[in-house]
mmCIF file of C-alpha atoms in Angstrom:
data_model
loop_
_atom_site.group_PDB
_atom_site.id
_atom_site.type_symbol
_atom_site.label_atom_id
_atom_site.label_comp_id
_atom_site.label_asym_id
_atom_site.label_seq_id
_atom_site.Cartn_x
_atom_site.Cartn_y
_atom_site.Cartn_z
ATOM 1 C CA UNK G 1 137.546 60.382 168.661
ATOM 2 C CA UNK G 2 134.841 58.347 166.861
ATOM 3 C CA UNK G 3 133.515 55.040 168.137
ATOM 4 C CA UNK G 4 135.068 53.360 165.088
ATOM 5 C CA UNK G 5 138.523 54.774 165.853
ATOM 6 C CA UNK G 6 138.257 53.811 169.527
ATOM 7 C CA UNK G 7 137.399 50.244 168.476
ATOM 8 C CA UNK G 8 140.399 50.066 166.114
ATOM 9 C CA UNK G 9 142.690 51.431 168.835
ATOM 10 C CA UNK G 10 141.464 48.781 171.292
ATOM 11 C CA UNK G 11 142.072 45.947 168.801
ATOM 12 C CA UNK G 12 145.600 47.208 168.061
ATOM 13 C CA UNK G 13 146.359 47.379 171.801
ATOM 14 C CA UNK G 14 145.275 43.758 172.267
ATOM 15 C CA UNK G 15 147.407 42.595 169.317
ATOM 16 C CA UNK G 16 150.465 44.420 170.636
ATOM 17 C CA UNK G 17 149.977 42.774 174.043
ATOM 18 C CA UNK G 18 149.724 39.316 172.485
ATOM 19 C CA UNK G 19 152.816 39.856 170.330
ATOM 20 C CA UNK G 20 154.846 41.101 173.266
ATOM 21 C CA UNK G 21 153.870 38.069 175.332
ATOM 22 C CA UNK G 22 154.875 35.781 172.469
ATOM 23 C CA UNK G 23 158.269 37.416 172.125
ATOM 24 C CA UNK G 24 158.997 37.025 175.824
ATOM 25 C CA UNK G 25 158.050 33.347 175.696
ATOM 26 C CA UNK G 26 160.278 32.755 172.660
ATOM 27 C CA UNK G 27 163.413 34.107 174.338
ATOM 28 C CA UNK G 28 163.569 32.604 177.852
ATOM 29 C CA UNK G 29 167.176 33.784 178.297
ATOM 30 C CA UNK G 30 165.865 37.319 178.832
ATOM 31 C CA UNK G 31 164.130 36.293 182.047
ATOM 32 C CA UNK G 32 166.471 33.479 183.123
ATOM 33 C CA UNK G 33 168.398 33.418 186.387
ATOM 34 C CA UNK G 34 171.655 33.174 184.405
ATOM 35 C CA UNK G 35 172.718 33.471 180.779
ATOM 36 C CA UNK G 36 175.931 33.896 178.802
ATOM 37 C CA UNK G 37 177.239 33.921 175.227
ATOM 38 C CA UNK G 38 180.802 33.025 176.260
ATOM 39 C CA UNK G 39 181.689 29.694 174.646
ATOM 40 C CA UNK G 40 183.226 28.382 177.892
ATOM 41 C CA UNK G 41 180.579 29.824 180.247
ATOM 42 C CA UNK G 42 179.784 27.760 183.365
ATOM 43 C CA UNK G 43 177.238 28.095 186.156
ATOM 44 C CA UNK G 44 176.960 26.030 189.340
ATOM 45 C CA UNK G 45 173.570 25.279 190.865
ATOM 46 C CA UNK G 46 172.272 22.619 193.230
ATOM 47 C CA UNK G 47 175.381 20.451 193.035
ATOM 48 C CA UNK G 48 175.396 20.461 189.227
ATOM 49 C CA UNK G 49 177.502 22.423 186.719
ATOM 50 C CA UNK G 50 175.988 23.865 183.531
ATOM 51 C CA UNK G 51 178.378 24.535 180.640
ATOM 52 C CA UNK G 52 177.927 26.240 177.267
ATOM 53 C CA UNK G 53 180.852 24.149 175.903
ATOM 54 C CA UNK G 54 181.237 25.518 172.359
ATOM 55 C CA UNK G 55 184.341 23.501 171.498
ATOM 56 C CA UNK G 56 184.221 22.469 167.821
ATOM 57 C CA UNK G 57 185.928 24.218 164.915
ATOM 58 C CA UNK G 58 183.826 26.471 162.705
ATOM 59 C CA UNK G 59 181.243 27.083 165.416
ATOM 60 C CA UNK G 60 178.824 29.997 165.302
ATOM 61 C CA UNK G 61 177.299 31.989 168.170
ATOM 62 C CA UNK G 62 175.541 30.233 171.032
ATOM 63 C CA UNK G 63 173.791 31.680 174.084
ATOM 64 C CA UNK G 64 173.032 29.538 177.120
ATOM 65 C CA UNK G 65 170.419 30.332 179.780
ATOM 66 C CA UNK G 66 169.373 28.610 182.985
ATOM 67 C CA UNK G 67 166.852 28.918 185.765
ATOM 68 C CA UNK G 68 168.313 25.871 187.548
ATOM 69 C CA UNK G 69 170.432 22.781 186.876
ATOM 70 C CA UNK G 70 167.208 21.138 185.704
ATOM 71 C CA UNK G 71 165.638 23.896 183.560
ATOM 72 C CA UNK G 72 168.024 25.413 181.028
ATOM 73 C CA UNK G 73 168.610 25.755 177.303
ATOM 74 C CA UNK G 74 170.503 27.346 174.444
ATOM 75 C CA UNK G 75 169.933 29.344 171.307
ATOM 76 C CA UNK G 76 172.541 28.155 168.791
ATOM 77 C CA UNK G 77 173.391 29.291 165.256
ATOM 78 C CA UNK G 78 176.018 26.878 163.946
ATOM 79 C CA UNK G 79 176.686 26.589 160.194
ATOM 80 C CA UNK G 80 175.526 23.655 158.108
ATOM 81 C CA UNK G 81 178.922 21.937 158.058
ATOM 82 C CA UNK G 82 180.193 18.641 159.430
ATOM 83 C CA UNK G 83 181.672 18.055 162.867
ATOM 84 C CA UNK G 84 180.286 18.635 166.346
ATOM 85 C CA UNK G 85 180.346 22.332 167.252
ATOM 86 C CA UNK G 86 179.089 22.318 170.850
ATOM 87 C CA UNK G 87 177.804 20.217 173.697
ATOM 88 C CA UNK G 88 175.851 22.468 176.077
ATOM 89 C CA UNK G 89 175.032 20.355 179.109
ATOM 90 C CA UNK G 90 174.236 20.013 182.796
ATOM 91 C CA UNK G 91 176.534 17.729 184.794
ATOM 92 C CA UNK G 92 176.624 16.033 188.182
ATOM 93 C CA UNK G 93 179.783 14.405 189.519
ATOM 94 C CA UNK G 94 179.361 10.935 191.087
ATOM 95 C CA UNK G 95 182.901 9.889 192.073
ATOM 96 C CA UNK G 96 182.140 6.257 193.038
ATOM 97 C CA UNK G 97 182.910 2.836 191.656
ATOM 98 C CA UNK G 98 180.091 1.043 189.841
ATOM 99 C CA UNK G 99 180.018 -1.767 192.438
ATOM 100 C CA UNK G 100 179.674 0.799 195.253
ATOM 101 C CA UNK G 101 176.545 2.294 193.734
ATOM 102 C CA UNK G 102 173.249 0.902 194.955
ATOM 103 C CA UNK G 103 171.536 2.804 192.151
ATOM 104 C CA UNK G 104 172.275 5.441 189.534
ATOM 105 C CA UNK G 105 169.267 6.769 187.647
ATOM 106 C CA UNK G 106 168.293 9.877 185.727
ATOM 107 C CA UNK G 107 165.217 11.624 184.338
ATOM 108 C CA UNK G 108 165.035 14.026 181.399
ATOM 109 C CA UNK G 109 162.437 16.040 179.496
ATOM 110 C CA UNK G 110 163.456 18.227 176.547
ATOM 111 C CA UNK G 111 162.064 20.494 173.850
ATOM 112 C CA UNK G 112 164.057 20.412 170.617
ATOM 113 C CA UNK G 113 163.895 21.684 167.031
ATOM 114 C CA UNK G 114 162.724 19.655 164.055
ATOM 115 C CA UNK G 115 165.627 20.818 161.878
ATOM 116 C CA UNK G 116 169.388 21.011 162.121
ATOM 117 C CA UNK G 117 171.774 18.163 162.967
ATOM 118 C CA UNK G 118 172.242 17.122 166.580
ATOM 119 C CA UNK G 119 171.642 14.475 169.219
ATOM 120 C CA UNK G 120 170.152 14.766 172.693
ATOM 121 C CA UNK G 121 172.553 12.681 174.715
ATOM 122 C CA UNK G 122 174.056 11.691 178.019
ATOM 123 C CA UNK G 123 177.852 11.750 178.192
ATOM 124 C CA UNK G 124 179.028 9.640 181.126
ATOM 125 C CA UNK G 125 182.724 9.569 182.011
ATOM 126 C CA UNK G 126 184.528 6.829 183.932
ATOM 127 C CA UNK G 127 188.038 6.029 185.211
ATOM 128 C CA UNK G 128 189.401 9.556 184.806
ATOM 129 C CA UNK G 129 187.921 9.876 181.291
ATOM 130 C CA UNK G 130 189.356 6.586 180.002
ATOM 131 C CA UNK G 131 185.796 5.552 179.129
ATOM 132 C CA UNK G 132 183.004 7.608 177.590
ATOM 133 C CA UNK G 133 179.466 6.220 177.617
ATOM 134 C CA UNK G 134 176.949 8.067 175.450
ATOM 135 C CA UNK G 135 173.196 7.474 175.690
ATOM 136 C CA UNK G 136 171.351 9.027 172.739
ATOM 137 C CA UNK G 137 167.721 9.770 173.580
ATOM 138 C CA UNK G 138 167.048 11.219 170.124
ATOM 139 C CA UNK G 139 168.816 12.436 167.004
ATOM 140 C CA UNK G 140 168.078 14.736 164.090
ATOM 141 C CA UNK G 141 169.829 15.197 160.749
ATOM 142 C CA UNK G 142 173.230 13.938 159.612
ATOM 143 C CA UNK G 143 174.719 12.648 162.867
ATOM 144 C CA UNK G 144 175.982 9.247 163.967
ATOM 145 C CA UNK G 145 177.949 7.555 166.754
ATOM 146 C CA UNK G 146 181.648 6.680 166.828
ATOM 147 C CA UNK G 147 182.668 3.102 166.042
ATOM 148 C CA UNK G 148 180.757 0.132 164.709
ATOM 149 C CA UNK G 149 177.468 -1.418 165.743
ATOM 150 C CA UNK G 150 177.920 -4.398 168.067
ATOM 151 C CA UNK G 151 174.340 -5.414 168.865
ATOM 152 C CA UNK G 152 170.869 -4.221 169.818
ATOM 153 C CA UNK G 153 170.121 -4.415 173.526
ATOM 154 C CA UNK G 154 167.215 -3.668 175.844
ATOM 155 C CA UNK G 155 168.699 -2.353 179.066
ATOM 156 C CA UNK G 156 168.171 0.538 181.469
ATOM 157 C CA UNK G 157 164.530 0.929 180.457
ATOM 158 C CA UNK G 158 165.114 1.429 176.706
ATOM 159 C CA UNK G 159 166.102 -0.449 173.551
ATOM 160 C CA UNK G 160 169.357 0.705 171.957
ATOM 161 C CA UNK G 161 171.641 0.064 169.015
ATOM 162 C CA UNK G 162 175.015 -0.328 170.738
ATOM 163 C CA UNK G 163 178.235 0.961 169.154
ATOM 164 C CA UNK G 164 181.844 0.543 170.270
ATOM 165 C CA UNK G 165 184.811 2.617 169.124
ATOM 166 C CA UNK G 166 187.467 5.164 170.050
ATOM 167 C CA UNK G 167 187.922 8.878 169.446
ATOM 168 C CA UNK G 168 191.705 8.549 169.669
ATOM 169 C CA UNK G 169 191.815 9.586 173.316
ATOM 170 C CA UNK G 170 189.398 7.213 175.020
ATOM 171 C CA UNK G 171 187.076 4.287 174.426
ATOM 172 C CA UNK G 172 183.542 5.285 173.433
ATOM 173 C CA UNK G 173 180.430 3.161 173.973
ATOM 174 C CA UNK G 174 177.331 4.660 172.351
ATOM 175 C CA UNK G 175 173.793 3.513 173.082
ATOM 176 C CA UNK G 176 171.521 4.980 170.405
ATOM 177 C CA UNK G 177 167.831 4.617 171.162
ATOM 178 C CA UNK G 178 166.075 2.733 168.369
ATOM 179 C CA UNK G 179 163.309 5.363 168.335
ATOM 180 C CA UNK G 180 163.451 9.007 169.355
ATOM 181 C CA UNK G 181 162.020 10.167 172.669
ATOM 182 C CA UNK G 182 161.936 13.569 174.341
ATOM 183 C CA UNK G 183 161.475 12.353 177.910
ATOM 184 C CA UNK G 184 162.036 9.365 180.110
ATOM 185 C CA UNK G 185 163.886 7.691 182.969
ATOM 186 C CA UNK G 186 167.168 5.843 182.500
ATOM 187 C CA UNK G 187 168.725 3.221 184.770
ATOM 188 C CA UNK G 188 172.341 4.194 184.203
ATOM 189 C CA UNK G 189 173.794 1.607 186.585
ATOM 190 C CA UNK G 190 172.099 -1.189 184.627
ATOM 191 C CA UNK G 191 173.776 0.076 181.447
ATOM 192 C CA UNK G 192 177.182 0.297 183.163
ATOM 193 C CA UNK G 193 176.755 -3.275 184.434
ATOM 194 C CA UNK G 194 175.839 -4.382 180.899
ATOM 195 C CA UNK G 195 179.104 -2.887 179.610
ATOM 196 C CA UNK G 196 181.029 -4.671 182.381
ATOM 197 C CA UNK G 197 179.292 -7.930 181.494
ATOM 198 C CA UNK G 198 180.396 -7.506 177.881
ATOM 199 C CA UNK G 199 184.004 -7.311 179.092
ATOM 200 C CA UNK G 200 184.556 -3.818 177.705
ATOM 201 C CA UNK G 201 185.162 -2.129 181.064
ATOM 202 C CA UNK G 202 185.938 -3.172 184.643
ATOM 203 C CA UNK G 203 184.630 -1.846 187.946
ATOM 204 C CA UNK G 204 185.279 1.730 186.869
ATOM 205 C CA UNK G 205 184.876 4.877 188.927
ATOM 206 C CA UNK G 206 182.010 6.957 187.557
ATOM 207 C CA UNK G 207 182.908 10.625 187.117
ATOM 208 C CA UNK G 208 180.476 13.147 185.659
ATOM 209 C CA UNK G 209 177.051 12.273 184.340
ATOM 210 C CA UNK G 210 176.421 14.956 181.728
ATOM 211 C CA UNK G 211 173.225 15.545 179.762
ATOM 212 C CA UNK G 212 172.636 17.970 176.913
ATOM 213 C CA UNK G 213 172.615 18.578 173.179
ATOM 214 C CA UNK G 214 175.534 17.618 170.933
ATOM 215 C CA UNK G 215 175.036 20.090 168.101
ATOM 216 C CA UNK G 216 176.589 19.753 164.635
ATOM 217 C CA UNK G 217 174.501 22.365 162.799
ATOM 218 C CA UNK G 218 171.669 24.772 163.630
ATOM 219 C CA UNK G 219 171.885 27.294 160.816
ATOM 220 C CA UNK G 220 169.722 30.395 161.242
ATOM 221 C CA UNK G 221 169.441 29.911 165.000
ATOM 222 C CA UNK G 222 167.549 27.135 166.796
ATOM 223 C CA UNK G 223 166.285 26.740 170.366
ATOM 224 C CA UNK G 224 167.034 23.724 172.567
ATOM 225 C CA UNK G 225 165.689 23.363 176.099
ATOM 226 C CA UNK G 226 165.903 21.018 179.059
ATOM 227 C CA UNK G 227 162.531 21.274 180.763
ATOM 228 C CA UNK G 228 163.596 18.876 183.494
ATOM 229 C CA UNK G 229 166.729 16.874 184.299
ATOM 230 C CA UNK G 230 168.028 15.134 187.398
ATOM 231 C CA UNK G 231 170.489 12.445 188.464
ATOM 232 C CA UNK G 232 169.944 10.298 191.564
ATOM 233 C CA UNK G 233 172.380 7.874 193.192
ATOM 234 C CA UNK G 234 172.604 5.752 196.306
#
């Protein structure tokens, strides 16, 4: 073997190593503690429940992976059509009235694609799902909240456009952040008290605090990830 050929062989070996490392990093589900392509897949960890939750009509394939309740994500390939296809999320049940909570806060940090149509959102349920409170941290593409805009409010550590409406089954209050963010802390109790102060809801019992990606389209396959997520209450 000539020196020239040995040099070429060494360069090829380095390139193959780099490419292999890149492929592993691009598909975290391969090395995750749990993963599933079942549309109703669930996994319990640390007092939280992670759900794939592919519920909308016309949905494509979606694979969820998780290392913990905090670090998880999905690869989703939903067609470029209207209507929410899935809401993969991590949830913690609270089970206490608003007035009985000393505090209810959350932290999130996500990585998300720059294409497709979706929102990164909290879905907070109260009074046995009579009320649905959505907190949109960011949005991409042709998506929008239910109902009509009521006001713009600064509450819970962020400034939101506030919408009120109904999906036919329950009241929906949507707080859409006026500018996109991929990370931050949210004072959820302050937002619930704001809703009470507006007269839209009483001293409701808080059920699940869910956080994830409400995906309408992700044609060709897109990756969404929660790098960190937690809910704290007292």
